[in-house]
GROMACS .gro file of C-alpha atoms in nm:
model
  398
    1MET     CA    1 -11.130 -24.533 -11.258
    2ASN     CA    2 -11.052 -24.679 -11.620
    3PRO     CA    3 -10.736 -24.876 -11.580
    4THR     CA    4 -10.681 -24.889 -11.950
    5ASN     CA    5 -10.654 -24.528 -11.998
    6PRO     CA    6 -10.484 -24.369 -11.673
    7ARG     CA    7 -10.368 -24.027 -11.669
    8LYS     CA    8 -10.037 -23.984 -11.502
    9THR     CA    9 -10.012 -23.688 -11.304
   10ALA     CA   10  -9.738 -23.424 -11.366
   11SER     CA   11  -9.573 -23.467 -11.023
   12ARG     CA   12  -9.447 -23.762 -10.825
   13LEU     CA   13  -9.586 -23.742 -10.466
   14PRO     CA   14  -9.345 -23.826 -10.175
   15VAL     CA   15  -9.362 -24.171 -10.064
   16ARG     CA   16  -9.314 -24.058  -9.697
   17SER     CA   17  -9.674 -23.908  -9.678
   18LEU     CA   18  -9.820 -24.214  -9.854
   19LEU     CA   19  -9.649 -24.472  -9.683
   20CYS     CA   20  -9.691 -24.341  -9.347
   21THR     CA   21 -10.039 -24.510  -9.341
   22SER     CA   22 -10.022 -24.749  -9.620
   23VAL     CA   23  -9.747 -24.951  -9.466
   24ALA     CA   24  -9.808 -24.803  -9.120
   25ALA     CA   25  -9.497 -24.576  -9.151
   26ALA     CA   26  -9.264 -24.872  -9.182
   27LEU     CA   27  -9.110 -24.730  -9.502
   28ALA     CA   28  -9.130 -24.357  -9.385
   29ILE     CA   29  -8.842 -24.419  -9.167
   30ALA     CA   30  -8.604 -24.392  -9.477
   31ALA     CA   31  -8.387 -24.065  -9.444
   32ALA     CA   32  -8.409 -24.018  -9.828
   33PRO     CA   33  -8.729 -23.859  -9.969
   34ALA     CA   34  -8.818 -24.135 -10.207
   35GLN     CA   35  -9.070 -24.120 -10.467
   36ALA     CA   36  -9.426 -24.275 -10.530
   37ILE     CA   37  -9.560 -24.317 -10.895
   38SER     CA   38  -9.930 -24.162 -10.888
   39PHE     CA   39 -10.200 -24.207 -11.146
   40SER     CA   40 -10.494 -24.019 -11.139
   41GLN     CA   41 -10.869 -24.049 -11.321
   42GLY     CA   42 -11.168 -23.824 -11.221
   43ASP     CA   43 -11.190 -23.817 -10.863
   44ALA     CA   44 -10.965 -24.119 -10.771
   45THR     CA   45 -10.580 -24.172 -10.740
   46LEU     CA   46 -10.392 -24.476 -10.740
   47ASP     CA   47 -10.047 -24.461 -10.580
   48ILE     CA   48  -9.769 -24.728 -10.626
   49ASN     CA   49  -9.465 -24.746 -10.419
   50GLY     CA   50  -9.266 -25.003 -10.236
   51THR     CA   51  -8.932 -25.098 -10.115
   52VAL     CA   52  -8.654 -25.374 -10.219
   53ASN     CA   53  -8.352 -25.481 -10.006
   54GLY     CA   54  -8.069 -25.723 -10.000
   55PHE     CA   55  -7.787 -25.802  -9.757
   56TYR     CA   56  -7.472 -26.003  -9.663
   57SER     CA   57  -7.472 -26.163  -9.333
   58HIS     CA   58  -7.152 -26.335  -9.155
   59ARG     CA   59  -7.304 -26.476  -8.821
   60THR     CA   60  -7.091 -26.676  -8.560
   61GLU     CA   61  -7.318 -26.872  -8.280
   62GLU     CA   62  -7.204 -27.022  -7.980
   63ARG     CA   63  -7.438 -27.246  -7.801
   64GLY     CA   64  -7.267 -27.438  -7.504
   65SER     CA   65  -6.941 -27.599  -7.638
   66THR     CA   66  -7.062 -27.586  -8.003
   67LYS     CA   67  -6.973 -27.289  -8.217
   68THR     CA   68  -7.105 -27.245  -8.555
   69THR     CA   69  -7.026 -26.982  -8.843
   70ASP     CA   70  -7.259 -26.924  -9.137
   71SER     CA   71  -7.291 -26.687  -9.432
   72ALA     CA   72  -7.605 -26.587  -9.585
   73LEU     CA   73  -7.737 -26.334  -9.874
   74THR     CA   74  -8.085 -26.251  -9.704
   75ASN     CA   75  -8.357 -25.957  -9.674
   76GLY     CA   76  -8.334 -25.750  -9.341
   77LEU     CA   77  -8.572 -25.690  -9.111
   78LEU     CA   78  -8.799 -25.535  -9.381
   79PRO     CA   79  -8.900 -25.771  -9.656
   80GLY     CA   80  -8.974 -25.661 -10.027
   81TRP     CA   81  -9.293 -25.441 -10.054
   82ILE     CA   82  -9.529 -25.327 -10.330
   83ASN     CA   83  -9.824 -25.121 -10.248
   84PHE     CA   84 -10.132 -25.019 -10.436
   85VAL     CA   85 -10.302 -24.725 -10.240
   86PHE     CA   86 -10.633 -24.611 -10.388
   87THR     CA   87 -10.778 -24.274 -10.257
   88THR     CA   88 -11.073 -24.061 -10.313
   89LYS     CA   89 -11.304 -23.803 -10.140
   90VAL     CA   90 -11.669 -23.864 -10.213
   91GLU     CA   91 -11.967 -23.683 -10.041
   92GLY     CA   92 -11.721 -23.549  -9.786
   93LEU     CA   93 -11.590 -23.877  -9.700
   94ASP     CA   94 -11.209 -23.942  -9.729
   95ILE     CA   95 -11.170 -24.292  -9.843
   96LYS     CA   96 -10.885 -24.547  -9.874
   97ALA     CA   97 -10.790 -24.859  -9.991
   98HIS     CA   98 -10.474 -25.057  -9.959
   99VAL     CA   99 -10.326 -25.370 -10.100
  100GLY     CA  100  -9.973 -25.452 -10.013
  101PHE     CA  101  -9.757 -25.771 -10.075
  102ALA     CA  102  -9.424 -25.846  -9.924
  103PRO     CA  103  -9.212 -26.083 -10.129
  104GLY     CA  104  -8.843 -26.181 -10.038
  105ILE     CA  105  -8.541 -26.311 -10.140
  106ASN     CA  106  -8.480 -26.565  -9.874
  107ASP     CA  107  -8.480 -26.947 -10.009
  108LYS     CA  108  -8.332 -27.224  -9.830
  109SER     CA  109  -8.386 -27.488 -10.089
  110ASP     CA  110  -8.080 -27.721 -10.112
  111VAL     CA  111  -8.151 -27.729 -10.488
  112VAL     CA  112  -8.033 -27.376 -10.650
  113GLY     CA  113  -8.290 -27.268 -10.859
  114LEU     CA  114  -8.582 -27.449 -10.719
  115PRO     CA  115  -8.789 -27.373 -10.453
  116SER     CA  116  -8.815 -27.727 -10.306
  117ASP     CA  117  -8.588 -28.020 -10.282
  118PRO     CA  118  -8.782 -28.258 -10.533
  119SER     CA  119  -8.589 -28.567 -10.342
  120CYS     CA  120  -8.807 -28.528 -10.040
  121GLY     CA  121  -9.098 -28.645 -10.237
  122GLY     CA  122  -9.344 -28.357 -10.116
  123SER     CA  123  -9.248 -28.461  -9.726
  124THR     CA  124  -9.346 -28.196  -9.481
  125GLY     CA  125  -9.060 -27.947  -9.411
  126CYS     CA  126  -8.905 -27.990  -9.763
  127ASP     CA  127  -9.114 -27.737  -9.945
  128SER     CA  128  -8.952 -27.412  -9.915
  129PRO     CA  129  -9.185 -27.159  -9.754
  130PHE     CA  130  -8.927 -26.853  -9.793
  131THR     CA  131  -9.030 -26.757 -10.143
  132GLN     CA  132  -9.403 -26.683 -10.033
  133ILE     CA  133  -9.567 -26.364 -10.104
  134ASP     CA  134  -9.694 -26.221  -9.767
  135THR     CA  135 -10.015 -26.022  -9.807
  136ARG     CA  136  -9.961 -25.802  -9.499
  137ASN     CA  137 -10.186 -25.508  -9.589
  138LEU     CA  138 -10.564 -25.553  -9.716
  139TYR     CA  139 -10.801 -25.299  -9.572
  140PHE     CA  140 -11.024 -25.001  -9.661
  141GLN     CA  141 -11.097 -24.701  -9.447
  142PHE     CA  142 -11.306 -24.378  -9.438
  143GLY     CA  143 -11.347 -24.079  -9.238
  144LYS     CA  144 -11.358 -23.714  -9.191
  145GLN     CA  145 -11.111 -23.472  -9.018
  146GLU     CA  146 -11.369 -23.379  -8.777
  147TRP     CA  147 -11.469 -23.717  -8.641
  148GLY     CA  148 -11.171 -23.937  -8.725
  149THR     CA  149 -11.101 -24.261  -8.931
  150VAL     CA  150 -11.251 -24.632  -8.928
  151LYS     CA  151 -11.038 -24.907  -9.065
  152LEU     CA  152 -11.149 -25.255  -9.181
  153GLY     CA  153 -10.928 -25.539  -9.325
  154ARG     CA  154 -10.574 -25.634  -9.241
  155ASP     CA  155 -10.300 -25.391  -9.130
  156ILE     CA  156 -10.024 -25.339  -8.868
  157GLY     CA  157 -10.138 -25.379  -8.534
  158LEU     CA  158 -10.134 -25.136  -8.246
  159PHE     CA  159  -9.954 -25.275  -7.937
  160GLY     CA  160  -9.596 -25.270  -8.035
  161GLN     CA  161  -9.620 -25.051  -8.353
  162LYS     CA  162  -9.446 -24.741  -8.252
  163ILE     CA  163  -9.150 -24.896  -8.114
  164ILE     CA  164  -9.067 -25.122  -8.434
  165LEU     CA  165  -9.106 -24.810  -8.636
  166ALA     CA  166  -8.857 -24.639  -8.418
  167ASP     CA  167  -8.604 -24.904  -8.440
  168MET     CA  168  -8.298 -24.836  -8.659
  169THR     CA  169  -8.247 -25.183  -8.759
  170LEU     CA  170  -8.572 -25.155  -8.954
  171LEU     CA  171  -8.316 -25.039  -9.240
  172GLY     CA  172  -8.112 -25.330  -9.167
  173LEU     CA  173  -8.080 -25.668  -8.998
  174GLY     CA  174  -8.018 -25.641  -8.640
  175GLY     CA  175  -8.054 -26.000  -8.478
  176ASN     CA  176  -8.133 -26.322  -8.683
  177SER     CA  177  -8.143 -26.594  -8.422
  178TYR     CA  178  -8.511 -26.647  -8.528
  179ALA     CA  179  -8.456 -26.582  -8.908
  180SER     CA  180  -8.498 -26.948  -9.006
  181THR     CA  181  -8.862 -26.911  -8.962
  182PRO     CA  182  -9.032 -26.844  -9.300
  183PHE     CA  183  -9.100 -26.476  -9.264
  184ASN     CA  184  -8.863 -26.354  -9.550
  185THR     CA  185  -8.709 -26.106  -9.287
  186THR     CA  186  -8.473 -26.118  -8.995
  187PHE     CA  187  -8.599 -25.984  -8.645
  188GLY     CA  188  -8.401 -25.681  -8.601
  189MET     CA  189  -8.459 -25.597  -8.213
  190ILE     CA  190  -8.761 -25.792  -8.185
  191GLY     CA  191  -8.750 -26.010  -7.886
  192HIS     CA  192  -8.488 -25.787  -7.750
  193GLY     CA  193  -8.662 -25.507  -7.576
  194TYR     CA  194  -9.011 -25.553  -7.749
  195MET     CA  195  -9.256 -25.793  -7.903
  196TYR     CA  196  -9.375 -25.823  -8.264
  197THR     CA  197  -9.695 -25.620  -8.353
  198GLY     CA  198  -9.750 -25.816  -8.682
  199PHE     CA  199 -10.011 -25.755  -8.943
  200GLN     CA  200 -10.355 -25.850  -8.828
  201PRO     CA  201 -10.734 -25.840  -8.930
  202GLN     CA  202 -10.884 -25.541  -8.747
  203ILE     CA  203 -11.149 -25.300  -8.721
  204THR     CA  204 -10.994 -24.990  -8.552
  205TYR     CA  205 -11.095 -24.636  -8.504
  206THR     CA  206 -10.872 -24.340  -8.498
  207THR     CA  207 -10.953 -23.978  -8.352
  208PRO     CA  208 -10.851 -23.673  -8.541
  209ALA     CA  209 -10.554 -23.497  -8.422
  210LEU     CA  210 -10.598 -23.275  -8.126
  211GLY     CA  211 -10.321 -23.044  -8.040
  212GLY     CA  212 -10.056 -23.313  -8.103
  213PHE     CA  213 -10.287 -23.589  -7.923
  214SER     CA  214 -10.431 -23.876  -8.108
  215ALA     CA  215 -10.553 -24.228  -8.024
  216SER     CA  216 -10.666 -24.563  -8.173
  217ALA     CA  217 -10.869 -24.847  -8.066
  218GLY     CA  218 -10.982 -25.144  -8.221
  219ILE     CA  219 -11.096 -25.523  -8.215
  220PHE     CA  220 -10.870 -25.786  -8.355
  221ASP     CA  221 -10.907 -26.142  -8.492
  222PRO     CA  222 -10.852 -26.351  -8.180
  223ASN     CA  223 -10.598 -26.625  -8.127
  224LYS     CA  224 -10.649 -26.946  -7.985
  225PHE     CA  225 -10.332 -26.954  -7.768
  226ALA     CA  226 -10.508 -27.148  -7.495
  227GLY     CA  227 -10.823 -27.305  -7.432
  228ASP     CA  228 -11.075 -27.443  -7.727
  229GLU     CA  229 -11.277 -27.126  -7.760
  230THR     CA  230 -11.255 -26.757  -7.883
  231LYS     CA  231 -11.594 -26.611  -7.784
  232ASN     CA  232 -11.467 -26.243  -7.785
  233PRO     CA  233 -11.213 -26.062  -7.998
  234GLY     CA  234 -10.895 -25.920  -7.927
  235PHE     CA  235 -10.850 -25.575  -7.818
  236GLN     CA  236 -10.588 -25.311  -7.876
  237ALA     CA  237 -10.555 -24.941  -7.803
  238MET     CA  238 -10.285 -24.689  -7.835
  239ALA     CA  239 -10.250 -24.311  -7.756
  240ASN     CA  240  -9.992 -24.094  -7.886
  241TYR     CA  241  -9.875 -23.726  -7.837
  242ASP     CA  242  -9.650 -23.535  -8.051
  243TRP     CA  243  -9.471 -23.214  -7.946
  244GLU     CA  244  -9.229 -22.944  -8.070
  245ALA     CA  245  -9.033 -22.689  -7.900
  246GLY     CA  246  -8.777 -22.471  -8.071
  247SER     CA  247  -8.530 -22.719  -8.229
  248ALA     CA  248  -8.655 -23.010  -8.001
  249LYS     CA  249  -8.939 -23.248  -8.104
  250GLY     CA  250  -9.066 -23.562  -7.992
  251SER     CA  251  -9.350 -23.796  -7.926
  252LEU     CA  252  -9.478 -23.980  -7.609
  253TRP     CA  253  -9.704 -24.292  -7.641
  254ALA     CA  254  -9.881 -24.544  -7.439
  255GLY     CA  255 -10.060 -24.867  -7.550
  256GLY     CA  256 -10.234 -25.186  -7.425
  257ILE     CA  257 -10.344 -25.536  -7.555
  258HIS     CA  258 -10.607 -25.774  -7.403
  259GLN     CA  259 -10.758 -26.111  -7.504
  260ARG     CA  260 -10.917 -26.412  -7.340
  261THR     CA  261 -10.993 -26.744  -7.438
  262SER     CA  262 -11.252 -26.989  -7.310
  263GLY     CA  263 -11.263 -27.377  -7.215
  264ALA     CA  264 -11.018 -27.619  -7.033
  265GLY     CA  265 -10.682 -27.460  -6.988
  266SER     CA  266 -10.775 -27.113  -7.096
  267PHE     CA  267 -10.650 -26.791  -6.948
  268ASN     CA  268 -10.622 -26.396  -7.054
  269ALA     CA  269 -10.354 -26.239  -7.215
  270THR     CA  270 -10.285 -25.825  -7.145
  271GLY     CA  271 -10.000 -25.632  -7.203
  272PHE     CA  272  -9.905 -25.233  -7.142
  273GLU     CA  273  -9.638 -25.033  -7.306
  274LEU     CA  274  -9.485 -24.703  -7.258
  275GLY     CA  275  -9.244 -24.525  -7.512
  276ALA     CA  276  -9.076 -24.185  -7.589
  277LYS     CA  277  -8.891 -24.052  -7.860
  278VAL     CA  278  -8.674 -23.714  -7.845
  279GLY     CA  279  -8.477 -23.541  -8.112
  280ILE     CA  280  -8.270 -23.229  -8.067
  281GLY     CA  281  -8.084 -23.119  -8.390
  282ALA     CA  282  -7.912 -23.427  -8.539
  283PHE     CA  283  -7.944 -23.632  -8.218
  284GLU     CA  284  -8.252 -23.862  -8.153
  285ALA     CA  285  -8.314 -24.109  -7.835
  286VAL     CA  286  -8.561 -24.344  -7.813
  287ALA     CA  287  -8.676 -24.529  -7.466
  288TYR     CA  288  -8.955 -24.812  -7.438
  289GLY     CA  289  -9.072 -25.074  -7.192
  290PHE     CA  290  -9.360 -25.321  -7.161
  291ASP     CA  291  -9.495 -25.551  -6.902
  292ALA     CA  292  -9.730 -25.868  -7.040
  293SER     CA  293  -9.903 -26.150  -6.868
  294GLY     CA  294 -10.000 -26.437  -7.085
  295LEU     CA  295  -9.886 -26.257  -7.398
  296GLY     CA  296  -9.638 -26.511  -7.491
  297LEU     CA  297  -9.282 -26.567  -7.499
  298SER     CA  298  -9.140 -26.219  -7.519
  299THR     CA  299  -8.785 -26.361  -7.574
  300VAL     CA  300  -8.921 -26.486  -7.909
  301GLY     CA  301  -9.101 -26.191  -7.990
  302ALA     CA  302  -9.415 -26.322  -8.142
  303LEU     CA  303  -9.729 -26.246  -7.954
  304PHE     CA  304  -9.945 -26.524  -7.832
  305TYR     CA  305  -9.683 -26.795  -7.868
  306SER     CA  306  -9.736 -26.971  -7.541
  307PRO     CA  307  -9.594 -27.319  -7.536
  308PHE     CA  308  -9.513 -27.271  -7.164
  309GLY     CA  309  -9.857 -27.161  -7.054
  310LYS     CA  310  -9.935 -26.825  -6.896
  311ASN     CA  311  -9.566 -26.682  -6.865
  312ASP     CA  312  -9.503 -26.315  -6.768
  313GLY     CA  313  -9.289 -26.116  -6.972
  314LYS     CA  314  -9.124 -25.760  -6.982
  315GLY     CA  315  -8.855 -25.574  -7.155
  316TYR     CA  316  -8.700 -25.238  -7.231
  317PHE     CA  317  -8.526 -25.077  -7.529
  318VAL     CA  318  -8.312 -24.771  -7.559
  319GLN     CA  319  -8.151 -24.621  -7.876
  320GLY     CA  320  -7.938 -24.337  -7.980
  321THR     CA  321  -7.878 -24.188  -8.313
  322TYR     CA  322  -7.661 -23.909  -8.463
  323THR     CA  323  -7.675 -23.770  -8.814
  324VAL     CA  324  -7.355 -23.610  -8.989
  325GLY     CA  325  -7.466 -23.477  -9.348
  326LYS     CA  326  -7.629 -23.781  -9.540
  327THR     CA  327  -7.500 -24.041  -9.272
  328LYS     CA  328  -7.699 -24.169  -8.952
  329PHE     CA  329  -7.460 -24.353  -8.700
  330GLY     CA  330  -7.661 -24.549  -8.425
  331LEU     CA  331  -7.626 -24.766  -8.106
  332ASN     CA  332  -7.932 -24.945  -7.972
  333TYR     CA  333  -7.971 -25.211  -7.681
  334GLY     CA  334  -8.270 -25.437  -7.549
  335GLU     CA  335  -8.343 -25.696  -7.333
  336ASN     CA  336  -8.662 -25.902  -7.279
  337ARG     CA  337  -8.727 -26.166  -6.986
  338ASP     CA  338  -8.984 -26.445  -6.952
  339ARG     CA  339  -9.037 -26.644  -6.619
  340GLY     CA  340  -9.355 -26.840  -6.464
  341GLY     CA  341  -9.613 -27.059  -6.620
  342LEU     CA  342  -9.464 -27.396  -6.720
  343LEU     CA  343  -9.125 -27.214  -6.731
  344THR     CA  344  -8.858 -27.344  -6.477
  345ASP     CA  345  -8.622 -27.052  -6.503
  346THR     CA  346  -8.607 -26.672  -6.596
  347ASN     CA  347  -8.499 -26.689  -6.938
  348LYS     CA  348  -8.343 -26.360  -7.077
  349PHE     CA  349  -8.264 -26.254  -7.427
  350ARG     CA  350  -8.065 -25.938  -7.488
  351SER     CA  351  -7.902 -25.770  -7.789
  352ALA     CA  352  -7.696 -25.459  -7.884
  353THR     CA  353  -7.650 -25.324  -8.255
  354ALA     CA  354  -7.411 -25.052  -8.386
  355GLY     CA  355  -7.528 -24.940  -8.724
  356VAL     CA  356  -7.427 -24.706  -9.002
  357TYR     CA  357  -7.682 -24.577  -9.241
  358HIS     CA  358  -7.576 -24.367  -9.549
  359SER     CA  359  -7.821 -24.192  -9.790
  360LEU     CA  360  -7.658 -24.265 -10.130
  361ASN     CA  361  -7.922 -24.050 -10.304
  362LYS     CA  362  -8.313 -24.006 -10.241
  363TYR     CA  363  -8.393 -24.375 -10.341
  364ILE     CA  364  -8.107 -24.607 -10.187
  365THR     CA  365  -7.959 -24.621  -9.835
  366LEU     CA  366  -7.661 -24.819  -9.785
  367VAL     CA  367  -7.640 -25.009  -9.434
  368GLY     CA  368  -7.361 -25.157  -9.231
  369GLU     CA  369  -7.444 -25.293  -8.877
  370TYR     CA  370  -7.254 -25.520  -8.615
  371ASN     CA  371  -7.498 -25.717  -8.393
  372GLN     CA  372  -7.449 -25.933  -8.073
  373GLU     CA  373  -7.706 -26.157  -7.906
  374LYS     CA  374  -7.697 -26.329  -7.552
  375GLY     CA  375  -7.967 -26.591  -7.441
  376GLU     CA  376  -7.976 -26.723  -7.092
  377GLY     CA  377  -8.216 -26.958  -6.910
  378ALA     CA  378  -8.239 -27.349  -6.890
  379ASP     CA  379  -8.588 -27.338  -7.052
  380LEU     CA  380  -8.515 -27.146  -7.390
  381PHE     CA  381  -8.130 -27.132  -7.414
  382PRO     CA  382  -7.993 -27.439  -7.228
  383GLY     CA  383  -7.611 -27.386  -7.233
  384ASP     CA  384  -7.672 -27.019  -7.286
  385LEU     CA  385  -7.649 -26.855  -7.652
  386GLU     CA  386  -7.427 -26.607  -7.786
  387THR     CA  387  -7.437 -26.460  -8.162
  388ARG     CA  388  -7.233 -26.218  -8.344
  389THR     CA  389  -7.317 -26.088  -8.694
  390ILE     CA  390  -7.177 -25.839  -8.931
  391SER     CA  391  -7.418 -25.738  -9.213
  392VAL     CA  392  -7.362 -25.512  -9.504
  393GLY     CA  393  -7.606 -25.416  -9.774
  394GLY     CA  394  -7.862 -25.172  -9.881
  395ILE     CA  395  -8.235 -25.070  -9.925
  396LEU     CA  396  -8.418 -24.912 -10.199
  397PHE     CA  397  -8.729 -24.713 -10.150
  398PHE     CA  398  -8.959 -24.584 -10.455
   0.00000   0.00000   0.00000
């Protein structure tokens, strides 16, 4: 491809089909049929697509006898995103490369207009990490319809992938108790019903679709969550079945994750998940559950975050949405629990969200949400934690 003399295609391709794999379907959830810009030269095509969002949130937190109220202008569960997706077909092989950057609007510097506080003198914690550009996608893949696809690089994980893509708060904020961490996002329902899959270095294989069934499995960059050696890579797998019957359609999926470490204090991490989504006309329902051992604190939601050793975690998530015209109304609820390891108590974190998502046009979705969170447990939520968040804003897909 000659980048100095691209030939722009006459049509603009639907971003839904492009982003389903390029951003692991995260953007394909948008109800509006957004468009991507496509350039072609010879046998190669370069697609450019992405998303931008912004929200106002008003949050009240009660922890023990202390009550605080804060306002923020923030990204939602999705950061900004710009994707460059190269595709071609050579000697019968379908080839794809994807580079995706995820910037954000969050910047907690006390000095307006500067990414850091110059009075800190460069001390740790002064520089703002919120304006960082997160490289979430950097991979290539190749394959054939007959035998499947091999992917090498960095992309969304397999365990926990389907449920975050089904979470309606992906287009909004959801819960934001952990939003102060430098991810340019809130947490949606992460930590309340499921754990965050993350974007991870991997080599994965995906089967071709066979009568609605497909499966993926791969090795992943290991995390040194315990012990002092990672002799073996991590392993993740997911199987999915899509079906249709008259006006009803849905999917059923199951997944697993495993990683072991070596050396003093090492232990194994395992997790299993099962989920289902069913749509009948304008109504859609989602149900999901997982069980884990040594996978980290599920009430925080980050895989392999194990400050309390080998704890056990589990959770469940349910959601219902109904669409009227260009507006979707939804309710969801989820809860995670952690116990064992060095934890002295059963720690629970649950949340509920009521949301309205209105498709203003094919590019813009306007969002309003109300979210409540409650944390209990002497280790993670001493004095208990309760939050209430109202958020309004919008998200654009292109």
